[in-house]
mmCIF file of C-alpha atoms (C1' of nucleotides) in Angstrom:
data_model
loop_
_atom_site.group_PDB
_atom_site.id
_atom_site.type_symbol
_atom_site.label_atom_id
_atom_site.label_comp_id
_atom_site.label_asym_id
_atom_site.label_seq_id
_atom_site.Cartn_x
_atom_site.Cartn_y
_atom_site.Cartn_z
ATOM 1 C CA MET A 1153 -8.318 12.545 29.066
ATOM 2 C CA PRO A 1154 -6.710 15.968 28.953
ATOM 3 C CA ASN A 1155 -9.628 17.516 27.158
ATOM 4 C CA ARG A 1156 -13.129 18.812 27.344
ATOM 5 C CA ALA A 1157 -14.090 19.730 30.844
ATOM 6 C CA ALA A 1158 -17.705 21.001 30.725
ATOM 7 C CA ALA A 1159 -19.157 21.979 27.384
ATOM 8 C CA SER A 1160 -22.746 20.912 27.629
ATOM 9 C CA ASP A 1161 -24.034 22.269 24.379
ATOM 10 C CA SER A 1162 -27.179 24.109 25.276
ATOM 11 C CA GLY A 1163 -27.540 27.473 23.762
ATOM 12 C CA VAL A 1164 -24.009 28.322 23.004
ATOM 13 C CA PRO A 1165 -23.312 27.034 19.471
ATOM 14 C CA VAL A 1166 -19.644 26.390 19.655
ATOM 15 C CA GLY A 1167 -18.058 26.798 23.055
ATOM 16 C CA SER A 1168 -14.602 26.168 21.594
ATOM 17 C CA ALA A 1169 -14.436 24.399 18.338
ATOM 18 C CA LEU A 1170 -11.483 22.185 17.593
ATOM 19 C CA SER A 1171 -9.137 23.051 14.781
ATOM 20 C CA ILE A 1172 -7.894 20.223 12.622
ATOM 21 C CA GLY A 1173 -4.614 20.259 14.490
ATOM 22 C CA ASP A 1174 -6.399 19.987 17.883
ATOM 23 C CA LEU A 1175 -8.456 17.097 16.568
ATOM 24 C CA ALA A 1176 -5.374 15.410 15.206
ATOM 25 C CA ASN A 1177 -3.582 15.714 18.587
ATOM 26 C CA ALA A 1178 -6.622 14.468 20.426
ATOM 27 C CA ALA A 1179 -6.925 11.448 18.290
ATOM 28 C CA GLU A 1180 -3.180 10.829 17.917
ATOM 29 C CA THR A 1181 -3.163 11.325 14.121
ATOM 30 C CA LYS A 1182 -2.333 13.995 11.636
ATOM 31 C CA PRO A 1183 -4.307 16.735 9.858
ATOM 32 C CA VAL A 1184 -3.554 15.316 6.414
ATOM 33 C CA THR A 1185 -5.019 11.958 7.550
ATOM 34 C CA ILE A 1186 -8.151 13.714 8.839
ATOM 35 C CA ARG A 1187 -8.589 15.512 5.522
ATOM 36 C CA TYR A 1188 -8.097 12.218 3.755
ATOM 37 C CA TYR A 1189 -10.865 10.584 5.825
ATOM 38 C CA GLU A 1190 -13.141 13.543 5.036
ATOM 39 C CA ARG A 1191 -12.494 13.058 1.282
ATOM 40 C CA MET A 1192 -13.221 9.336 1.630
ATOM 41 C CA GLY A 1193 -16.510 10.110 3.337
ATOM 42 C CA LEU A 1194 -15.618 8.597 6.688
ATOM 43 C CA LEU A 1195 -15.685 11.803 8.630
ATOM 44 C CA PRO A 1196 -18.595 14.232 8.137
ATOM 45 C CA VAL A 1197 -17.712 17.575 6.504
ATOM 46 C CA PRO A 1198 -17.355 20.049 9.422
ATOM 47 C CA PRO A 1199 -18.453 23.610 9.415
ATOM 48 C CA ARG A 1200 -15.808 26.304 8.595
ATOM 49 C CA THR A 1201 -14.750 29.368 10.452
ATOM 50 C CA SER A 1202 -14.872 32.805 8.708
ATOM 51 C CA SER A 1203 -11.287 32.184 7.585
ATOM 52 C CA ASN A 1204 -12.228 28.869 6.112
ATOM 53 C CA TYR A 1205 -10.685 26.696 8.815
ATOM 54 C CA ARG A 1206 -12.447 23.433 9.688
ATOM 55 C CA ALA A 1207 -14.187 23.687 13.019
ATOM 56 C CA TYR A 1208 -14.752 20.319 14.704
ATOM 57 C CA SER A 1209 -16.831 19.293 17.677
ATOM 58 C CA GLU A 1210 -16.760 16.364 20.075
ATOM 59 C CA VAL A 1211 -18.823 14.335 17.717
ATOM 60 C CA HIS A 1212 -16.108 14.410 15.146
ATOM 61 C CA LEU A 1213 -13.522 13.510 17.751
ATOM 62 C CA HIS A 1214 -15.529 10.508 18.915
ATOM 63 C CA ARG A 1215 -15.892 9.223 15.387
ATOM 64 C CA LEU A 1216 -12.261 9.900 14.512
ATOM 65 C CA ARG A 1217 -11.086 8.026 17.552
ATOM 66 C CA PHE A 1218 -13.344 5.124 16.609
ATOM 67 C CA ILE A 1219 -11.784 5.062 13.122
ATOM 68 C CA ARG A 1220 -8.247 5.241 14.437
ATOM 69 C CA ARG A 1221 -8.907 2.431 16.976
ATOM 70 C CA CYS A 1222 -10.307 0.245 14.232
ATOM 71 C CA ARG A 1223 -7.345 0.969 11.991
ATOM 72 C CA ASP A 1224 -4.970 0.102 14.782
ATOM 73 C CA LEU A 1225 -6.811 -3.163 15.112
ATOM 74 C CA GLY A 1226 -6.084 -3.746 11.476
ATOM 75 C CA PHE A 1227 -9.462 -3.199 9.934
ATOM 76 C CA THR A 1228 -9.471 -1.691 6.468
ATOM 77 C CA LEU A 1229 -11.231 1.632 5.952
ATOM 78 C CA GLU A 1230 -13.958 -0.311 4.118
ATOM 79 C CA GLN A 1231 -14.517 -2.444 7.160
ATOM 80 C CA VAL A 1232 -14.491 0.566 9.336
ATOM 81 C CA GLU A 1233 -17.228 2.093 7.181
ATOM 82 C CA ASP A 1234 -19.284 -1.145 7.611
ATOM 83 C CA LEU A 1235 -18.774 -0.974 11.343
ATOM 84 C CA LEU A 1236 -19.827 2.672 11.484
ATOM 85 C CA THR A 1237 -22.920 1.918 9.362
ATOM 86 C CA LEU A 1238 -23.870 -1.059 11.545
ATOM 87 C CA SER A 1239 -23.360 0.905 14.749
ATOM 88 C CA SER A 1240 -25.568 3.765 13.507
ATOM 89 C CA ASP A 1241 -28.641 1.495 13.615
ATOM 90 C CA GLU A 1242 -29.508 0.771 17.227
ATOM 91 C CA HIS A 1243 -31.946 -1.910 16.379
ATOM 92 C CA ARG A 1244 -29.677 -3.849 14.111
ATOM 93 C CA ASP A 1245 -28.504 -7.355 15.033
ATOM 94 C CA CYS A 1246 -25.422 -7.287 17.103
ATOM 95 C CA ALA A 1247 -24.338 -10.622 15.615
ATOM 96 C CA GLU A 1248 -23.348 -8.944 12.352
ATOM 97 C CA VAL A 1249 -20.836 -6.821 14.100
ATOM 98 C CA ASP A 1250 -19.566 -9.851 15.952
ATOM 99 C CA ARG A 1251 -19.248 -11.718 12.659
ATOM 100 C CA LEU A 1252 -17.054 -8.959 11.227
ATOM 101 C CA ALA A 1253 -14.803 -8.970 14.255
ATOM 102 C CA ALA A 1254 -14.570 -12.786 14.231
ATOM 103 C CA ALA A 1255 -13.660 -12.870 10.594
ATOM 104 C CA HIS A 1256 -11.007 -10.362 11.186
ATOM 105 C CA LEU A 1257 -9.716 -12.346 14.119
ATOM 106 C CA VAL A 1258 -9.285 -15.334 11.834
ATOM 107 C CA ALA A 1259 -7.373 -13.233 9.277
ATOM 108 C CA VAL A 1260 -5.098 -12.001 12.031
ATOM 109 C CA GLN A 1261 -4.470 -15.483 13.318
ATOM 110 C CA THR A 1262 -3.560 -16.677 9.858
ATOM 111 C CA LYS A 1263 -1.121 -13.828 9.520
ATOM 112 C CA ILE A 1264 0.445 -14.662 12.820
ATOM 113 C CA ALA A 1265 0.892 -18.280 11.717
ATOM 114 C CA ASP A 1266 2.413 -17.218 8.430
ATOM 115 C CA LEU A 1267 4.840 -14.803 10.132
ATOM 116 C CA THR A 1268 5.811 -17.386 12.735
ATOM 117 C CA ARG A 1269 6.783 -19.884 10.016
ATOM 118 C CA LEU A 1270 8.675 -17.016 8.236
ATOM 119 C CA ALA A 1271 10.590 -16.195 11.340
ATOM 120 C CA GLU A 1272 11.697 -19.767 11.725
ATOM 121 C CA GLN A 1273 13.022 -19.747 8.185
ATOM 122 C CA LEU A 1274 14.852 -16.529 8.823
ATOM 123 C CA ARG A 1275 16.501 -18.011 11.899
ATOM 124 C CA GLN A 1276 17.614 -20.973 9.857
ATOM 125 C CA ILE A 1277 19.011 -18.740 7.233
ATOM 126 C CA SER A 1278 20.951 -16.791 9.798
ATOM 127 C CA ARG A 1279 22.258 -20.027 11.244
ATOM 128 C CA SER A 1280 23.463 -21.087 7.883
ATOM 129 C CA CYS A 1281 25.941 -18.187 7.917
ATOM 130 C CA ARG A 1282 27.866 -19.230 11.057
ATOM 131 C CA GLY A 1283 31.537 -19.871 10.449
ATOM 132 C CA ARG A 1284 31.657 -18.626 6.946
ATOM 133 C CA ARG A 1285 33.451 -15.579 6.000
ATOM 134 C CA THR A 1286 32.602 -14.619 2.366
ATOM 135 C CA ILE A 1287 29.695 -14.917 0.040
ATOM 136 C CA ALA A 1288 31.513 -17.549 -1.840
ATOM 137 C CA ASN A 1289 31.105 -20.091 1.010
ATOM 138 C CA CYS A 1290 28.190 -18.577 2.780
ATOM 139 C CA ARG A 1291 24.926 -20.486 2.462
ATOM 140 C CA ILE A 1292 22.491 -17.602 2.926
ATOM 141 C CA ILE A 1293 22.110 -16.822 -0.730
ATOM 142 C CA GLU A 1294 21.537 -20.497 -1.493
ATOM 143 C CA ALA A 1295 19.077 -20.716 1.441
ATOM 144 C CA LEU A 1296 17.173 -17.920 -0.217
ATOM 145 C CA SER A 1297 17.173 -19.642 -3.592
ATOM 146 C CA PRO A 1298 14.538 -22.342 -3.498
ATOM 147 C CA GLN A 1299 15.733 -25.828 -4.180
ATOM 148 C CA MET B 182 -6.514 -26.632 -26.328
ATOM 149 C CA PRO B 183 -3.645 -24.541 -27.349
ATOM 150 C CA ASN B 184 -0.222 -24.845 -25.874
ATOM 151 C CA ARG B 185 2.829 -22.960 -26.683
ATOM 152 C CA ALA B 186 5.079 -25.955 -26.190
ATOM 153 C CA ALA B 187 8.681 -25.552 -27.197
ATOM 154 C CA ALA B 188 8.782 -23.202 -30.112
ATOM 155 C CA SER B 189 12.439 -23.667 -30.922
ATOM 156 C CA ASP B 190 13.181 -20.171 -31.931
ATOM 157 C CA SER B 191 16.587 -18.776 -32.894
ATOM 158 C CA GLY B 192 19.558 -20.875 -32.206
ATOM 159 C CA VAL B 193 19.753 -20.229 -28.522
ATOM 160 C CA PRO B 194 22.400 -22.486 -26.957
ATOM 161 C CA VAL B 195 20.371 -23.484 -23.931
ATOM 162 C CA GLY B 196 17.674 -25.853 -25.343
ATOM 163 C CA SER B 197 14.704 -23.579 -25.916
ATOM 164 C CA ALA B 198 14.067 -20.116 -24.548
ATOM 165 C CA LEU B 199 11.191 -19.598 -22.086
ATOM 166 C CA SER B 200 8.361 -17.330 -22.849
ATOM 167 C CA ILE B 201 7.189 -14.949 -20.203
ATOM 168 C CA GLY B 202 4.290 -17.270 -19.465
ATOM 169 C CA ASP B 203 6.616 -20.273 -19.057
ATOM 170 C CA LEU B 204 8.796 -18.220 -16.702
ATOM 171 C CA ALA B 205 5.792 -17.092 -14.734
ATOM 172 C CA ASN B 206 4.651 -20.699 -14.335
ATOM 173 C CA ALA B 207 8.016 -21.980 -13.347
ATOM 174 C CA ALA B 208 8.410 -19.276 -10.672
ATOM 175 C CA GLU B 209 4.740 -19.371 -9.601
ATOM 176 C CA THR B 210 4.052 -15.787 -10.439
ATOM 177 C CA LYS B 211 2.546 -13.899 -13.306
ATOM 178 C CA PRO B 212 3.721 -12.254 -16.547
ATOM 179 C CA VAL B 213 2.655 -8.768 -15.383
ATOM 180 C CA THR B 214 4.763 -9.092 -12.225
ATOM 181 C CA ILE B 215 7.746 -10.171 -14.310
ATOM 182 C CA ARG B 216 7.358 -7.139 -16.581
ATOM 183 C CA TYR B 217 7.104 -5.028 -13.422
ATOM 184 C CA TYR B 218 10.372 -6.395 -12.075
ATOM 185 C CA GLU B 219 11.970 -5.744 -15.404
ATOM 186 C CA ARG B 220 10.809 -2.131 -15.296
ATOM 187 C CA MET B 221 12.060 -1.812 -11.744
ATOM 188 C CA GLY B 222 15.522 -3.056 -12.888
ATOM 189 C CA LEU B 223 15.436 -6.248 -10.770
ATOM 190 C CA LEU B 224 15.321 -8.633 -13.762
ATOM 191 C CA PRO B 225 17.749 -8.069 -16.622
ATOM 192 C CA VAL B 226 16.109 -7.161 -19.941
ATOM 193 C CA PRO B 227 15.900 -10.383 -21.923
ATOM 194 C CA PRO B 228 16.438 -10.803 -25.665
ATOM 195 C CA ARG B 229 13.407 -10.775 -27.914
ATOM 196 C CA THR B 230 12.206 -13.167 -30.539
ATOM 197 C CA SER B 231 11.542 -11.965 -34.084
ATOM 198 C CA SER B 232 7.953 -11.371 -33.035
ATOM 199 C CA ASN B 233 9.077 -9.166 -30.119
ATOM 200 C CA TYR B 234 8.359 -11.787 -27.423
ATOM 201 C CA ARG B 235 10.642 -11.869 -24.396
ATOM 202 C CA ALA B 236 12.925 -14.904 -24.528
ATOM 203 C CA TYR B 237 14.150 -15.994 -21.153
ATOM 204 C CA SER B 238 16.861 -18.433 -20.061
ATOM 205 C CA GLU B 239 17.608 -20.478 -16.936
ATOM 206 C CA VAL B 240 19.525 -17.514 -15.604
ATOM 207 C CA HIS B 241 16.464 -15.379 -15.489
ATOM 208 C CA LEU B 242 14.439 -18.207 -13.908
ATOM 209 C CA HIS B 243 17.038 -18.612 -11.160
ATOM 210 C CA ARG B 244 17.017 -14.918 -10.456
ATOM 211 C CA LEU B 245 13.318 -14.592 -10.544
ATOM 212 C CA ARG B 246 12.888 -17.483 -8.101
ATOM 213 C CA PHE B 247 15.291 -15.784 -5.782
ATOM 214 C CA ILE B 248 13.290 -12.624 -5.914
ATOM 215 C CA ARG B 249 10.012 -14.377 -5.349
ATOM 216 C CA ARG B 250 11.408 -16.448 -2.414
ATOM 217 C CA CYS B 251 12.644 -13.178 -0.809
ATOM 218 C CA ARG B 252 9.290 -11.547 -1.369
ATOM 219 C CA ASP B 253 7.585 -14.523 0.230
ATOM 220 C CA LEU B 254 9.867 -14.089 3.213
ATOM 221 C CA GLY B 255 8.645 -10.468 3.480
ATOM 222 C CA PHE B 256 11.656 -8.666 2.141
ATOM 223 C CA THR B 257 10.852 -5.417 0.218
ATOM 224 C CA LEU B 258 12.053 -5.214 -3.345
ATOM 225 C CA GLU B 259 14.650 -2.698 -2.243
ATOM 226 C CA GLN B 260 16.019 -5.245 0.246
ATOM 227 C CA VAL B 261 15.949 -7.866 -2.486
ATOM 228 C CA GLU B 262 18.025 -5.606 -4.616
ATOM 229 C CA ASP B 263 20.528 -5.259 -1.816
ATOM 230 C CA LEU B 264 20.672 -8.997 -1.350
ATOM 231 C CA LEU B 265 21.275 -9.520 -5.100
ATOM 232 C CA THR B 266 23.959 -6.904 -5.159
ATOM 233 C CA LEU B 267 25.675 -8.522 -2.075
ATOM 234 C CA SER B 268 25.451 -11.980 -3.474
ATOM 235 C CA SER B 269 27.037 -10.919 -6.789
ATOM 236 C CA ASP B 270 30.363 -10.303 -5.076
ATOM 237 C CA GLU B 271 31.954 -13.578 -4.080
ATOM 238 C CA HIS B 272 34.500 -11.954 -1.903
ATOM 239 C CA ARG B 273 32.248 -9.755 0.080
ATOM 240 C CA ASP B 274 31.762 -10.295 3.773
ATOM 241 C CA CYS B 275 28.986 -12.757 4.530
ATOM 242 C CA ALA B 276 28.122 -10.960 7.764
ATOM 243 C CA GLU B 277 26.451 -8.136 5.864
ATOM 244 C CA VAL B 278 23.910 -10.483 4.349
ATOM 245 C CA ASP B 279 23.418 -12.049 7.805
ATOM 246 C CA ARG B 280 22.828 -8.577 9.306
ATOM 247 C CA LEU B 281 20.098 -7.938 6.734
ATOM 248 C CA ALA B 282 18.402 -11.216 7.499
ATOM 249 C CA ALA B 283 18.723 -10.675 11.240
ATOM 250 C CA ALA B 284 17.258 -7.180 11.089
ATOM 251 C CA HIS B 285 14.405 -8.501 9.030
ATOM 252 C CA LEU B 286 13.835 -11.211 11.627
ATOM 253 C CA VAL B 287 13.531 -8.578 14.333
ATOM 254 C CA ALA B 288 10.924 -6.717 12.286
ATOM 255 C CA VAL B 289 8.964 -9.909 11.741
ATOM 256 C CA GLN B 290 9.071 -10.744 15.447
ATOM 257 C CA THR B 291 7.768 -7.262 16.279
ATOM 258 C CA LYS B 292 4.957 -7.725 13.871
ATOM 259 C CA ILE B 293 4.045 -11.043 15.386
ATOM 260 C CA ALA B 294 3.980 -9.503 18.873
ATOM 261 C CA ASP B 295 1.731 -6.652 17.590
ATOM 262 C CA LEU B 296 -0.674 -9.070 15.901
ATOM 263 C CA THR B 297 -0.828 -11.295 19.015
ATOM 264 C CA ARG B 298 -1.888 -8.401 21.113
ATOM 265 C CA LEU B 299 -4.365 -7.369 18.496
ATOM 266 C CA ALA B 300 -5.884 -10.881 18.380
ATOM 267 C CA GLU B 301 -6.356 -10.849 22.099
ATOM 268 C CA GLN B 302 -8.216 -7.543 21.815
ATOM 269 C CA LEU B 303 -10.408 -8.892 19.093
ATOM 270 C CA ARG B 304 -11.251 -11.952 21.182
ATOM 271 C CA GLN B 305 -12.279 -9.672 24.041
ATOM 272 C CA ILE B 306 -14.360 -7.524 21.684
ATOM 273 C CA SER B 307 -16.135 -10.723 20.465
ATOM 274 C CA ARG B 308 -16.763 -11.830 24.076
ATOM 275 C CA SER B 309 -18.349 -8.506 24.847
ATOM 276 C CA CYS B 310 -21.082 -9.291 22.397
ATOM 277 C CA ARG B 311 -22.285 -12.450 24.226
ATOM 278 C CA GLY B 312 -25.889 -12.365 25.260
ATOM 279 C CA ARG B 313 -26.824 -9.091 23.642
ATOM 280 C CA ARG B 314 -29.174 -8.857 20.730
ATOM 281 C CA THR B 315 -29.066 -5.433 19.170
ATOM 282 C CA ILE B 316 -26.513 -2.700 18.758
ATOM 283 C CA ALA B 317 -28.298 -0.713 21.382
ATOM 284 C CA ASN B 318 -27.072 -3.036 24.123
ATOM 285 C CA CYS B 319 -24.103 -4.630 22.407
ATOM 286 C CA ARG B 320 -20.792 -3.585 23.763
ATOM 287 C CA ILE B 321 -18.758 -4.077 20.608
ATOM 288 C CA ILE B 322 -19.011 -0.531 19.318
ATOM 289 C CA GLU B 323 -18.069 0.749 22.737
ATOM 290 C CA ALA B 324 -15.196 -1.759 22.883
ATOM 291 C CA LEU B 325 -13.956 -0.376 19.608
ATOM 292 C CA SER B 326 -14.207 3.216 20.946
ATOM 293 C CA PRO B 327 -11.199 3.905 23.075
ATOM 294 C CA GLN B 328 -11.726 4.473 26.796
ATOM 295 C "C1'" DG C 1305 3.028 48.301 12.598
ATOM 296 C "C1'" DC C 1306 5.867 44.510 11.236
ATOM 297 C "C1'" DT C 1307 7.906 40.276 11.325
ATOM 298 C "C1'" DT C 1308 8.271 35.616 12.621
ATOM 299 C "C1'" DG C 1309 6.704 31.169 12.738
ATOM 300 C "C1'" DA C 1310 3.154 28.005 13.645
ATOM 301 C "C1'" DC C 1311 -0.714 26.874 11.905
ATOM 302 C "C1'" DC C 1312 -4.466 26.400 8.052
ATOM 303 C "C1'" DC C 1313 -6.062 25.822 2.964
ATOM 304 C "C1'" DT C 1314 -6.179 23.383 -1.825
ATOM 305 C "C1'" DA C 1315 -4.427 20.503 -5.441
ATOM 306 C "C1'" DT C 1316 -1.428 17.335 -7.235
ATOM 307 C "C1'" DA C 1317 1.884 13.663 -7.304
ATOM 308 C "C1'" DG C 1318 4.349 9.930 -5.060
ATOM 309 C "C1'" DT C 1319 4.781 5.471 -2.281
ATOM 310 C "C1'" DG C 1320 5.039 -0.082 -2.753
ATOM 311 C "C1'" DA C 1321 3.973 -3.863 -5.128
ATOM 312 C "C1'" DC C 1322 1.459 -4.932 -7.773
ATOM 313 C "C1'" DT C 1323 -3.448 -5.370 -10.623
ATOM 314 C "C1'" DA C 1324 -6.601 -3.991 -14.187
ATOM 315 C "C1'" DT C 1325 -7.928 -2.184 -18.572
ATOM 316 C "C1'" DA C 1326 -7.637 -0.832 -23.400
ATOM 317 C "C1'" DG C 1327 -6.122 -1.733 -27.729
ATOM 318 C "C1'" DG C 1328 -3.586 -4.086 -30.314
ATOM 319 C "C1'" DG C 1329 -0.167 -8.173 -32.496
ATOM 320 C "C1'" DT C 1330 1.221 -13.537 -32.787
ATOM 321 C "C1'" DC C 1331 0.804 -18.373 -33.037
ATOM 322 C "C1'" DT C 1332 -1.309 -22.740 -33.613
ATOM 323 C "C1'" DA C 1333 -4.873 -26.439 -33.418
ATOM 324 C "C1'" DG C 1334 -8.876 -27.870 -35.569
ATOM 325 C "C1'" DC D 1366 -9.119 -19.663 -41.732
ATOM 326 C "C1'" DT D 1367 -10.670 -18.742 -37.526
ATOM 327 C "C1'" DA D 1368 -11.007 -19.167 -32.458
ATOM 328 C "C1'" DG D 1369 -8.733 -18.345 -28.587
ATOM 329 C "C1'" DA D 1370 -4.596 -18.603 -25.859
ATOM 330 C "C1'" DC D 1371 -0.787 -16.215 -25.673
ATOM 331 C "C1'" DC D 1372 2.220 -11.925 -26.272
ATOM 332 C "C1'" DC D 1373 3.054 -6.572 -26.594
ATOM 333 C "C1'" DT D 1374 2.739 -1.490 -24.838
ATOM 334 C "C1'" DA D 1375 0.819 2.200 -22.175
ATOM 335 C "C1'" DT D 1376 -1.976 4.016 -18.819
ATOM 336 C "C1'" DA D 1377 -4.703 4.091 -14.732
ATOM 337 C "C1'" DG D 1378 -6.221 2.089 -10.482
ATOM 338 C "C1'" DT D 1379 -5.548 -0.023 -5.664
ATOM 339 C "C1'" DC D 1380 -4.787 1.117 -0.339
ATOM 340 C "C1'" DA D 1381 -3.895 4.275 3.105
ATOM 341 C "C1'" DC D 1382 -1.564 7.414 3.384
ATOM 342 C "C1'" DT D 1383 2.678 10.926 2.710
ATOM 343 C "C1'" DA D 1384 4.955 14.682 0.452
ATOM 344 C "C1'" DT D 1385 5.247 18.862 -2.115
ATOM 345 C "C1'" DA D 1386 4.077 23.289 -3.986
ATOM 346 C "C1'" DG D 1387 2.018 27.502 -3.430
ATOM 347 C "C1'" DG D 1388 -0.528 29.982 -1.070
ATOM 348 C "C1'" DG D 1389 -3.670 32.305 3.322
ATOM 349 C "C1'" DT D 1390 -4.370 33.209 8.686
ATOM 350 C "C1'" DC D 1391 -3.260 34.328 13.304
ATOM 351 C "C1'" DA D 1392 -1.086 35.319 17.822
ATOM 352 C "C1'" DA D 1393 3.118 36.834 19.957
ATOM 353 C "C1'" DG D 1394 7.011 39.666 20.416
ATOM 354 C "C1'" DC D 1395 9.703 43.730 18.858
#
DNA sequence: GCTTGACCCTATAGTGACTATAGGGTCTAG
DNA sequence: CTAGACCCTATAGTCACTATAGGGTCAAGC
């Protein structure tokens, strides 16, 4: 946490606003991506400085980190939006969020199974090359052609 | 119930030519995808019938199946092109093909590892929901927020 | 004061591997 | 002769960015 020491926002409007580059560094992403999220309506439009630079606050950083974390976990931006909407209502049923996460887990597990099968096939294909020298008597291409 | 059956067109030596739909069925893909591969230069441009329909032969089917199989194995179209080029030279060293397959295997294994870690995190997130009722005291959103 | 270079802005186009849509033409069974 | 399944082209859309072009802003060093 190399950021934000005090900054209790009482009175002073913007102690030190974050530039888009600061925000990008703090959330381990890039300015273009942040602008993209803004265009997509995932990040609220920030105020601008006199020179038209975006001026972000901690609220933006928190939300952006949430988005990035969800993306890292493989959620689509649409799912992230759902999660953000759900989380904005304190009284909403927690189960709905859980359902989303669980459904995603199933998708991930399916993908792992698929890739595991695929890896086995690739190992077999590699094995079929042993001891051959040229394409003419290599079995890889045939292994790649079904039947 | 219309079927296109075997419209014996021009005197093509190999039995009857395949329509794009036939080819799609035979390779378990779709006409649009086949046209896309043609545009991308992966499938040779086929002759046309008098009514401007594409007329494919077994050679096209073999090549298309190869492409689809490679795609199913997770190769990019660029890699598929490389494999096709390699396989066209009978005297080329087999090791190069093997290297491609091996490199791809590593990429697949990395992805499996990533997804496995991700699945574990999702399971934890789901666990953190147990016994809560509303977002207000559910820990999922916090679990999704880093730190 | 001036330059350098790192940063910021917008708008547009490109990526990969398709998918969808619009607006037609062809073929064949009933 | 018509319904509807198939074929054609061309264009735009998808997802989540990434790249490019063509500018404006700002702090540091000379």
